[in-house]
Short mmCIF file of C-alpha atoms in Angstrom, two decimals:
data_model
loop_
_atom_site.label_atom_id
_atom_site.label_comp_id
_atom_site.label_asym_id
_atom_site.label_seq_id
_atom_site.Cartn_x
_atom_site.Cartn_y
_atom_site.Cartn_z
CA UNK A 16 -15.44 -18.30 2.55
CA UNK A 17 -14.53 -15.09 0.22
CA UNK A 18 -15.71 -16.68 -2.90
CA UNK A 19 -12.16 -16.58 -4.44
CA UNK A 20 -11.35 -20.53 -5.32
CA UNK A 21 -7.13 -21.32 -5.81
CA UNK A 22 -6.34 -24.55 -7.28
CA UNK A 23 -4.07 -26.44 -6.12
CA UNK A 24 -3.99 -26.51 -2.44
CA UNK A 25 -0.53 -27.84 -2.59
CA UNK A 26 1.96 -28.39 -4.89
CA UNK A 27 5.42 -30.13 -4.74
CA UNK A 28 7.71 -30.16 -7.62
CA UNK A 29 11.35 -29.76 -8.53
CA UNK A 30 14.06 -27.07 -9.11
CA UNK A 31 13.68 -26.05 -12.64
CA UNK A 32 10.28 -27.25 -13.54
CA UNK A 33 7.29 -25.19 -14.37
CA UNK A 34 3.69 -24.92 -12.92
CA UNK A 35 0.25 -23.63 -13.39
CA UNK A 36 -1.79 -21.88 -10.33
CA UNK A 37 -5.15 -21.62 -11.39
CA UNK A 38 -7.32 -18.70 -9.76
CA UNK A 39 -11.01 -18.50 -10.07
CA UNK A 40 -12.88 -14.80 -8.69
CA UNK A 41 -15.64 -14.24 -7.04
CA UNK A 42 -19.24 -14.34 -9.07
CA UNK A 43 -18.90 -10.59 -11.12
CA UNK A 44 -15.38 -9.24 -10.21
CA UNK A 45 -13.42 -9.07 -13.18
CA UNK A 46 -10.24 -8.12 -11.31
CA UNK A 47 -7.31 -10.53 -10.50
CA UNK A 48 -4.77 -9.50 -8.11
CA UNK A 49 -1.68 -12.28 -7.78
CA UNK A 50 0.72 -11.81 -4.81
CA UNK A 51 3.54 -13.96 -3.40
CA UNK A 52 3.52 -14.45 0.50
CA UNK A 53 7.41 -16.01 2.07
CA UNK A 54 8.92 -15.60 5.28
CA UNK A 55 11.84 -13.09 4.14
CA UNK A 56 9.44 -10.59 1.56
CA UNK A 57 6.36 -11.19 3.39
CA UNK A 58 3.08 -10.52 1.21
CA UNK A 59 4.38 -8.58 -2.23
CA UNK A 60 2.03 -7.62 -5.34
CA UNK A 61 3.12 -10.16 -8.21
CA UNK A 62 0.74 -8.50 -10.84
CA UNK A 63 -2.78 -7.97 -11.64
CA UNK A 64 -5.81 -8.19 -14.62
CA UNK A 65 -8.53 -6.42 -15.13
CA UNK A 66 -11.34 -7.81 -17.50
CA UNK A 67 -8.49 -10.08 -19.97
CA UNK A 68 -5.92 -6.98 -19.97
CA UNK A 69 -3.11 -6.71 -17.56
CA UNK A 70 -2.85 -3.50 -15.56
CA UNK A 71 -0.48 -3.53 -13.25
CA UNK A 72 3.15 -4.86 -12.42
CA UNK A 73 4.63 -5.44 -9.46
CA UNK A 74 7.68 -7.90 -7.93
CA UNK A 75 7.24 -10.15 -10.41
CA UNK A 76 9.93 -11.97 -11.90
CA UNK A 77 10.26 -12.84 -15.85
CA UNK A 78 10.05 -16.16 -15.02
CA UNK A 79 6.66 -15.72 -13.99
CA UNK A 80 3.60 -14.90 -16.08
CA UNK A 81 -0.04 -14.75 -15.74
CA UNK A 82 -2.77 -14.05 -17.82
CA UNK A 83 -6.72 -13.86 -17.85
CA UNK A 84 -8.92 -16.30 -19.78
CA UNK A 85 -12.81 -14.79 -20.96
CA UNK A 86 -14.84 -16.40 -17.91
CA UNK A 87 -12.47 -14.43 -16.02
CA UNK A 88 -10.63 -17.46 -14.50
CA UNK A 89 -6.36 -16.49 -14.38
CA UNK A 90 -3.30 -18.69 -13.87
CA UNK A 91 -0.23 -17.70 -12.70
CA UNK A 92 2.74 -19.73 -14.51
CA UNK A 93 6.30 -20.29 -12.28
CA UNK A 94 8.63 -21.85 -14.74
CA UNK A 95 12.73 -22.45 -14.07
CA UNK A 96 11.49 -22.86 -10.40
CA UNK A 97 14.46 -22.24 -7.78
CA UNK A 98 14.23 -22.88 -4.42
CA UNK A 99 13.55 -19.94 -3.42
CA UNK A 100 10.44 -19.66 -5.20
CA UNK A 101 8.67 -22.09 -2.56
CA UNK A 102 5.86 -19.89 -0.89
CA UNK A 103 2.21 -19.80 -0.16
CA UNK A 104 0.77 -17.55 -3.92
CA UNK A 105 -2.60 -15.92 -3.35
CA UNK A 106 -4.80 -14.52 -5.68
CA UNK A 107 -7.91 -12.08 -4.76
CA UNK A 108 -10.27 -10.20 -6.54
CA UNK A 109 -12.49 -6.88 -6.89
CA UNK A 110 -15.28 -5.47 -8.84
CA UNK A 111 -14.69 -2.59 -10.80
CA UNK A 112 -14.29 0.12 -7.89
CA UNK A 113 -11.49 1.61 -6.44
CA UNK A 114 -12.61 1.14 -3.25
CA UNK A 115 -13.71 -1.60 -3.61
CA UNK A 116 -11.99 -4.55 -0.55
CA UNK A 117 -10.08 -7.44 -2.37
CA UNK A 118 -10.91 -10.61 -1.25
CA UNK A 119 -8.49 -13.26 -1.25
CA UNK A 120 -8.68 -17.25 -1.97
CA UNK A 121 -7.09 -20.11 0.32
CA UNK A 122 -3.78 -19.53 -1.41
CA UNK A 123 -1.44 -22.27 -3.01
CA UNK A 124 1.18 -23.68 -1.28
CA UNK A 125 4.22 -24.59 -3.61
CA UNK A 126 7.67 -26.17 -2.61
CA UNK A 127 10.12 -26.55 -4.23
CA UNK A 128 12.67 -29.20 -3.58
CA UNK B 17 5.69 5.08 -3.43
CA UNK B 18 3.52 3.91 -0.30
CA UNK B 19 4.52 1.91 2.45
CA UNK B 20 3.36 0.21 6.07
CA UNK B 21 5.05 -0.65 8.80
CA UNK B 22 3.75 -2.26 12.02
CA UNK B 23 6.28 -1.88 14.66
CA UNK B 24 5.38 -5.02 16.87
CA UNK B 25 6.20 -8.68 15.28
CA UNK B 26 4.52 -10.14 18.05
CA UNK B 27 1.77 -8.73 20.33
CA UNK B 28 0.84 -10.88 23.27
CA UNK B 29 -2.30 -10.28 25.63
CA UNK B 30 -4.35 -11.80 28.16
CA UNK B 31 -7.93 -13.25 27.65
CA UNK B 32 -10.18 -10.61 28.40
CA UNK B 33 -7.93 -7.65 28.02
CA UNK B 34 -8.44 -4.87 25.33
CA UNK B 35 -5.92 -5.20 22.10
CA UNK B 36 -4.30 -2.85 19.90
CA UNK B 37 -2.38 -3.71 16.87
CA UNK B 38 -0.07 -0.98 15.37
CA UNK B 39 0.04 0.35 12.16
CA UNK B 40 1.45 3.08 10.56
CA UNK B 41 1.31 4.32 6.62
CA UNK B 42 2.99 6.70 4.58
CA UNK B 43 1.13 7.46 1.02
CA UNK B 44 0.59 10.37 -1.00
CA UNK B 45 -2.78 11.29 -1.44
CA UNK B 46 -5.66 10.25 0.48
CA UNK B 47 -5.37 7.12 2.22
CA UNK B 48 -7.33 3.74 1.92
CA UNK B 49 -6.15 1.39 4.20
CA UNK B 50 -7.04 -1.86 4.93
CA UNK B 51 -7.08 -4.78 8.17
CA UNK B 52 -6.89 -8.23 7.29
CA UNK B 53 -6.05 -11.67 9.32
CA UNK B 54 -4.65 -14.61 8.87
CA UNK B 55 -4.99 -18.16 10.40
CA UNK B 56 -2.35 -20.39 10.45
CA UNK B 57 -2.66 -22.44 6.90
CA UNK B 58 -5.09 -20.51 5.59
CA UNK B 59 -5.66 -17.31 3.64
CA UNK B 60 -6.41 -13.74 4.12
CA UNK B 61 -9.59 -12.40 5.94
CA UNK B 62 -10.68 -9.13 4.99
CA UNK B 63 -11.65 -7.36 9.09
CA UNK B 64 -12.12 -3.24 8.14
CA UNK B 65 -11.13 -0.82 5.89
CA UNK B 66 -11.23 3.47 5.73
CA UNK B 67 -11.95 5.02 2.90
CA UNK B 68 -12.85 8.23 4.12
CA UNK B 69 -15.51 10.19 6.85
CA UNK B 70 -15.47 8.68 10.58
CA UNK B 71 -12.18 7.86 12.25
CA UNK B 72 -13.57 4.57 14.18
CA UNK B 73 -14.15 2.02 11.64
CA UNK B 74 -15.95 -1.02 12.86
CA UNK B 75 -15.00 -4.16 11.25
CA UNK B 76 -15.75 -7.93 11.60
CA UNK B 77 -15.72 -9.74 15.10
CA UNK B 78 -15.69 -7.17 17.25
CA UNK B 79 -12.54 -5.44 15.78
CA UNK B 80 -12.59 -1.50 15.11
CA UNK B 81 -9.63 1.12 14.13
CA UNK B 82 -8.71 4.27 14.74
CA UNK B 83 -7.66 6.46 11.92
CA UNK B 84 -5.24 9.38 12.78
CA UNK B 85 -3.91 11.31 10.05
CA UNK B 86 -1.60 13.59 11.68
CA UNK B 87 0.27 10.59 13.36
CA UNK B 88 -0.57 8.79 10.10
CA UNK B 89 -2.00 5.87 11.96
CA UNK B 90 -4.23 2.90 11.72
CA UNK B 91 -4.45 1.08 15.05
CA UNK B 92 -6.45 -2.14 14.94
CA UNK B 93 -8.52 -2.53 18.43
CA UNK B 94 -10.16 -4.88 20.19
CA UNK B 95 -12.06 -4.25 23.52
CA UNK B 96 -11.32 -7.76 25.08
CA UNK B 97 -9.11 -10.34 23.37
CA UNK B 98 -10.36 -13.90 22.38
CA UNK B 99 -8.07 -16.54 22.49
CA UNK B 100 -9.85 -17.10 19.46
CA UNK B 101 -8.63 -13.70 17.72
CA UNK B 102 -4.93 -15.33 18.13
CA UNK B 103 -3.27 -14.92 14.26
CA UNK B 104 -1.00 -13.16 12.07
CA UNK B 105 -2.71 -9.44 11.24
CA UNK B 106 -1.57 -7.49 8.25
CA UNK B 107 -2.37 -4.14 7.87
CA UNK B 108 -2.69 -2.60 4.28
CA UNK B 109 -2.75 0.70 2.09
CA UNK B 110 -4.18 0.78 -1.39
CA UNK B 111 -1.54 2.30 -3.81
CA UNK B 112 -2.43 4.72 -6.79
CA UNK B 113 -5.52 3.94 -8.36
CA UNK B 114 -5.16 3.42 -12.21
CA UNK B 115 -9.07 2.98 -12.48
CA UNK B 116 -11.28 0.36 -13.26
CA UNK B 117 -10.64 -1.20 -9.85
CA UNK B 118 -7.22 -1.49 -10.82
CA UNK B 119 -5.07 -1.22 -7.11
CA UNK B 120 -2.68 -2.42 -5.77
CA UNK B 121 -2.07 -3.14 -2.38
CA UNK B 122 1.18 -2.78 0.11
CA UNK B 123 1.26 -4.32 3.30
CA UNK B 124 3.27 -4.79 6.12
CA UNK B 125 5.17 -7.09 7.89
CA UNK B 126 2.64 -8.50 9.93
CA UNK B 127 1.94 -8.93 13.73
CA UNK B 128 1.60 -12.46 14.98
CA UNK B 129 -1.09 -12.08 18.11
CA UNK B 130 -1.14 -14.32 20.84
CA UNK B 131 -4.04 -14.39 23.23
CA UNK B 132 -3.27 -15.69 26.56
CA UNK B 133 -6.01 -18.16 28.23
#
Protein backbone atom coordinates (compact mmCIF):
# COMPACT_ATOMS: atom_id res chain seq x y z
CA UNK A 1 0.00 0.00 0.00
CA UNK A 2 1.76 3.51 -1.11
CA UNK A 3 -0.51 5.60 0.93
CA UNK A 4 -1.92 7.35 -2.21
CA UNK A 5 -5.98 6.62 -2.02
CA UNK A 6 -7.97 7.11 -5.83
CA UNK A 7 -11.60 7.21 -5.65
CA UNK A 8 -13.45 5.58 -7.65
CA UNK A 9 -12.17 2.21 -8.39
CA UNK A 10 -14.31 2.11 -11.41
CA UNK A 11 -16.31 4.20 -13.27
CA UNK A 12 -18.71 3.66 -16.26
CA UNK A 13 -20.41 6.46 -17.93
CA UNK A 14 -21.34 7.77 -21.34
CA UNK A 15 -19.88 9.63 -24.39
CA UNK A 16 -20.18 13.23 -23.59
CA UNK A 17 -20.69 13.26 -19.91
CA UNK A 18 -18.38 14.59 -17.31
CA UNK A 19 -16.66 13.07 -14.16
CA UNK A 20 -14.79 13.72 -11.04
CA UNK A 21 -11.56 11.46 -10.01
CA UNK A 22 -10.84 12.24 -6.63
CA UNK A 23 -7.06 11.75 -5.46
CA UNK A 24 -6.03 11.80 -1.89
CA UNK A 25 -1.73 11.88 -1.10
CA UNK A 26 0.10 10.36 1.12
CA UNK A 27 0.20 11.85 4.98
CA UNK A 28 2.69 15.27 4.26
CA UNK A 29 3.31 15.29 0.43
CA UNK A 30 1.85 18.24 -0.94
CA UNK A 31 2.55 17.21 -4.54
CA UNK A 32 -0.06 15.75 -7.01
CA UNK A 33 1.08 14.20 -10.11
CA UNK A 34 -2.08 13.05 -12.56
CA UNK A 35 -1.19 10.75 -15.51
CA UNK A 36 -3.32 8.83 -18.04
CA UNK A 37 -2.30 5.09 -18.63
CA UNK A 38 -4.12 3.37 -22.34
CA UNK A 39 -2.97 0.75 -24.47
CA UNK A 40 -1.91 3.06 -27.58
CA UNK A 41 -0.03 6.21 -25.31
CA UNK A 42 0.94 4.03 -22.57
CA UNK A 43 1.58 6.00 -19.15
CA UNK A 44 1.69 10.03 -20.16
CA UNK A 45 2.01 13.04 -17.53
CA UNK A 46 -1.62 14.72 -17.53
CA UNK A 47 -0.49 17.57 -15.10
CA UNK A 48 0.60 18.21 -11.68
CA UNK A 49 0.09 20.57 -8.17
CA UNK A 50 2.20 21.51 -5.83
CA UNK A 51 0.81 22.86 -2.41
CA UNK A 52 -2.87 24.44 -4.23
CA UNK A 53 -0.79 25.92 -7.33
CA UNK A 54 -0.39 24.08 -10.53
CA UNK A 55 3.14 23.58 -11.81
CA UNK A 56 3.36 21.68 -14.51
CA UNK A 57 1.53 20.70 -17.88
CA UNK A 58 1.73 17.91 -19.72
CA UNK A 59 -0.69 15.78 -22.43
CA UNK A 60 -3.50 17.08 -21.09
CA UNK A 61 -6.38 17.93 -23.02
CA UNK A 62 -8.72 21.21 -22.44
CA UNK A 63 -11.31 19.08 -21.70
CA UNK A 64 -9.64 18.03 -18.72
CA UNK A 65 -8.89 20.00 -15.56
CA UNK A 66 -7.68 19.43 -12.17
CA UNK A 67 -7.12 21.37 -9.30
CA UNK A 68 -5.92 21.13 -5.54
CA UNK A 69 -8.23 21.71 -2.56
CA UNK A 70 -6.31 23.05 1.08
CA UNK A 71 -6.07 19.44 2.80
CA UNK A 72 -4.23 18.73 -0.23
CA UNK A 73 -6.85 16.28 -1.65
CA UNK A 74 -7.06 16.94 -5.98
CA UNK A 75 -9.63 15.85 -8.56
CA UNK A 76 -9.12 15.46 -11.93
CA UNK A 77 -12.38 16.54 -14.03
CA UNK A 78 -12.99 14.59 -17.75
CA UNK A 79 -15.90 16.39 -19.22
CA UNK A 80 -17.26 15.90 -23.15
CA UNK A 81 -15.94 12.29 -22.56
CA UNK A 82 -15.19 10.42 -26.02
CA UNK A 83 -14.44 7.08 -26.28
CA UNK A 84 -11.28 7.30 -26.42
CA UNK A 85 -10.88 8.76 -23.16
CA UNK A 86 -11.59 5.23 -21.45
CA UNK A 87 -8.27 4.35 -19.51
CA UNK A 88 -6.97 3.40 -16.15
CA UNK A 89 -5.99 7.61 -14.54
CA UNK A 90 -3.43 7.46 -11.74
CA UNK A 91 -2.48 9.95 -9.49
CA UNK A 92 0.85 9.84 -7.17
CA UNK A 93 2.48 12.02 -4.96
CA UNK A 94 5.88 13.49 -3.45
CA UNK A 95 7.15 15.59 -0.70
CA UNK A 96 8.83 18.59 -1.49
CA UNK A 97 12.22 17.08 -2.98
CA UNK A 98 13.35 16.61 -6.24
CA UNK A 99 14.41 13.42 -5.65
CA UNK A 100 12.13 12.53 -3.96
CA UNK A 101 10.19 8.70 -5.57
CA UNK A 102 6.44 9.36 -6.48
CA UNK A 103 4.25 6.98 -5.23
CA UNK A 104 1.26 6.11 -7.02
CA UNK A 105 -2.51 5.13 -5.88
CA UNK A 106 -4.63 2.03 -7.24
CA UNK A 107 -5.62 4.13 -10.22
CA UNK A 108 -9.27 4.67 -11.62
CA UNK A 109 -10.57 2.76 -14.16
CA UNK A 110 -13.04 4.77 -16.46
CA UNK A 111 -14.98 3.52 -19.63
CA UNK A 112 -16.57 5.06 -21.61
CA UNK A 113 -19.35 3.62 -23.64
CA UNK B 1 13.06 16.78 -24.02
CA UNK B 2 13.75 13.27 -22.27
CA UNK B 3 12.73 10.04 -23.33
CA UNK B 4 12.87 5.96 -22.53
CA UNK B 5 12.67 3.27 -24.48
CA UNK B 6 12.77 -0.42 -23.49
CA UNK B 7 13.43 -2.45 -26.49
CA UNK B 8 11.70 -5.81 -25.38
CA UNK B 9 7.64 -5.79 -25.12
CA UNK B 10 7.80 -9.04 -23.72
CA UNK B 11 10.63 -10.79 -21.78
CA UNK B 12 10.05 -14.41 -20.99
CA UNK B 13 12.29 -16.59 -18.53
CA UNK B 14 12.41 -19.69 -16.71
CA UNK B 15 11.87 -20.12 -12.88
CA UNK B 16 15.09 -19.94 -11.39
CA UNK B 17 17.00 -18.19 -14.10
CA UNK B 18 18.60 -14.66 -13.69
CA UNK B 19 16.45 -11.64 -15.44
CA UNK B 20 17.29 -8.53 -17.08
CA UNK B 21 14.90 -5.97 -18.20
CA UNK B 22 16.17 -3.29 -20.70
CA UNK B 23 16.13 0.18 -20.48
CA UNK B 24 17.59 2.87 -22.10
CA UNK B 25 17.27 6.94 -21.51
CA UNK B 26 18.19 9.92 -23.24
CA UNK B 27 18.03 13.30 -20.95
CA UNK B 28 20.01 16.27 -20.66
CA UNK B 29 21.55 16.75 -17.53
CA UNK B 30 22.09 14.33 -14.90
CA UNK B 31 19.87 11.50 -14.85
CA UNK B 32 17.27 10.23 -12.22
CA UNK B 33 15.72 7.30 -13.28
CA UNK B 34 13.32 5.24 -11.89
CA UNK B 35 11.94 1.11 -11.85
CA UNK B 36 8.49 0.53 -11.16
CA UNK B 37 5.96 -2.64 -11.63
CA UNK B 38 2.81 -3.30 -12.29
CA UNK B 39 0.30 -6.17 -11.51
CA UNK B 40 -2.35 -6.89 -13.61
CA UNK B 41 -5.42 -4.52 -12.23
CA UNK B 42 -3.55 -2.76 -10.05
CA UNK B 43 -1.28 0.27 -9.80
CA UNK B 44 2.28 1.22 -9.91
CA UNK B 45 4.99 -0.17 -7.46
CA UNK B 46 7.83 1.93 -6.91
CA UNK B 47 11.18 -1.18 -7.10
CA UNK B 48 14.62 1.31 -7.32
CA UNK B 49 15.68 4.44 -8.36
CA UNK B 50 19.47 6.31 -9.11
CA UNK B 51 19.99 9.46 -8.22
CA UNK B 52 23.53 9.57 -8.24
CA UNK B 53 26.99 7.65 -6.59
CA UNK B 54 27.02 3.64 -7.00
CA UNK B 55 26.06 2.08 -10.30
CA UNK B 56 24.21 -1.13 -8.65
CA UNK B 57 21.14 0.09 -7.09
CA UNK B 58 19.36 -2.41 -4.96
CA UNK B 59 15.72 -2.13 -4.94
CA UNK B 60 12.68 -4.05 -3.50
CA UNK B 61 12.37 -7.96 -3.80
CA UNK B 62 15.45 -8.87 -4.76
CA UNK B 63 15.61 -6.56 -7.87
CA UNK B 64 18.89 -4.36 -8.51
CA UNK B 65 20.08 -2.14 -11.71
CA UNK B 66 22.87 -1.34 -13.36
CA UNK B 67 23.49 2.21 -14.30
CA UNK B 68 25.78 2.82 -17.39
CA UNK B 69 26.14 6.20 -18.56
CA UNK B 70 28.17 5.85 -21.55
CA UNK B 71 25.63 3.27 -23.04
CA UNK B 72 23.03 5.42 -21.26
CA UNK B 73 21.50 2.42 -19.63
CA UNK B 74 19.36 1.24 -16.82
CA UNK B 75 19.03 -2.55 -16.85
CA UNK B 76 16.65 -3.93 -14.25
CA UNK B 77 18.14 -7.44 -12.82
CA UNK B 78 17.13 -10.13 -11.08
CA UNK B 79 19.43 -13.08 -10.00
CA UNK B 80 16.69 -15.86 -10.28
CA UNK B 81 13.18 -15.15 -11.55
CA UNK B 82 9.96 -15.81 -9.44
CA UNK B 83 7.05 -16.78 -11.11
CA UNK B 84 5.90 -14.40 -8.73
CA UNK B 85 7.96 -11.34 -10.28
CA UNK B 86 5.68 -12.05 -13.58
CA UNK B 87 4.18 -8.21 -14.54
CA UNK B 88 4.34 -5.30 -16.69
CA UNK B 89 7.78 -3.20 -15.66
CA UNK B 90 8.11 0.42 -16.60
CA UNK B 91 11.17 2.05 -16.45
CA UNK B 92 11.29 5.91 -15.81
CA UNK B 93 13.43 9.24 -16.03
CA UNK B 94 12.58 12.32 -14.02
CA UNK B 95 12.34 15.36 -16.43
CA UNK B 96 13.62 18.98 -15.53
CA UNK B 97 13.15 19.82 -12.10
CA UNK B 98 11.16 23.14 -11.64
CA UNK B 99 11.70 22.87 -7.73
CA UNK B 100 9.65 22.32 -4.92
CA UNK B 101 9.36 18.64 -5.85
CA UNK B 102 7.84 19.71 -8.90
CA UNK B 103 8.90 16.63 -11.70
CA UNK B 104 7.70 15.13 -14.00
CA UNK B 105 8.16 11.81 -15.06
CA UNK B 106 8.56 9.98 -18.72
CA UNK B 107 8.35 6.45 -19.07
CA UNK B 108 8.45 3.87 -21.42
CA UNK B 109 6.57 1.49 -23.09
CA UNK B 110 6.74 -1.15 -20.76
CA UNK B 111 7.95 -4.84 -20.69
CA UNK B 112 5.36 -7.45 -19.87
CA UNK B 113 7.57 -10.37 -17.93
CA UNK B 114 6.60 -13.77 -17.93
CA UNK B 115 8.19 -16.22 -15.57
CA UNK B 116 8.07 -19.71 -16.65
CA UNK B 117 7.21 -22.48 -13.82
Amino acid sequence: DSGVTQTPKHLITATGQRVTLRCSPRSGDLSVYWYQQSLDQGLQFLIQYYNGEERAKGNILERFSAQQFPDLHSELNLSSLELGDSALYFCASTSSSGTDTQYFGPGTRLTVL
Amino acid sequence: AQSVAQPEDQVNVAEGNPLTVKCTYSVSGNPYLFWYVQYPNRGLQFLLKYITGDNLVKGSYGFEAEFNKSQTSFHLKKPSALVSDSALYFCAVRGSYSGAGSYQLTFGKGTKLSVIP
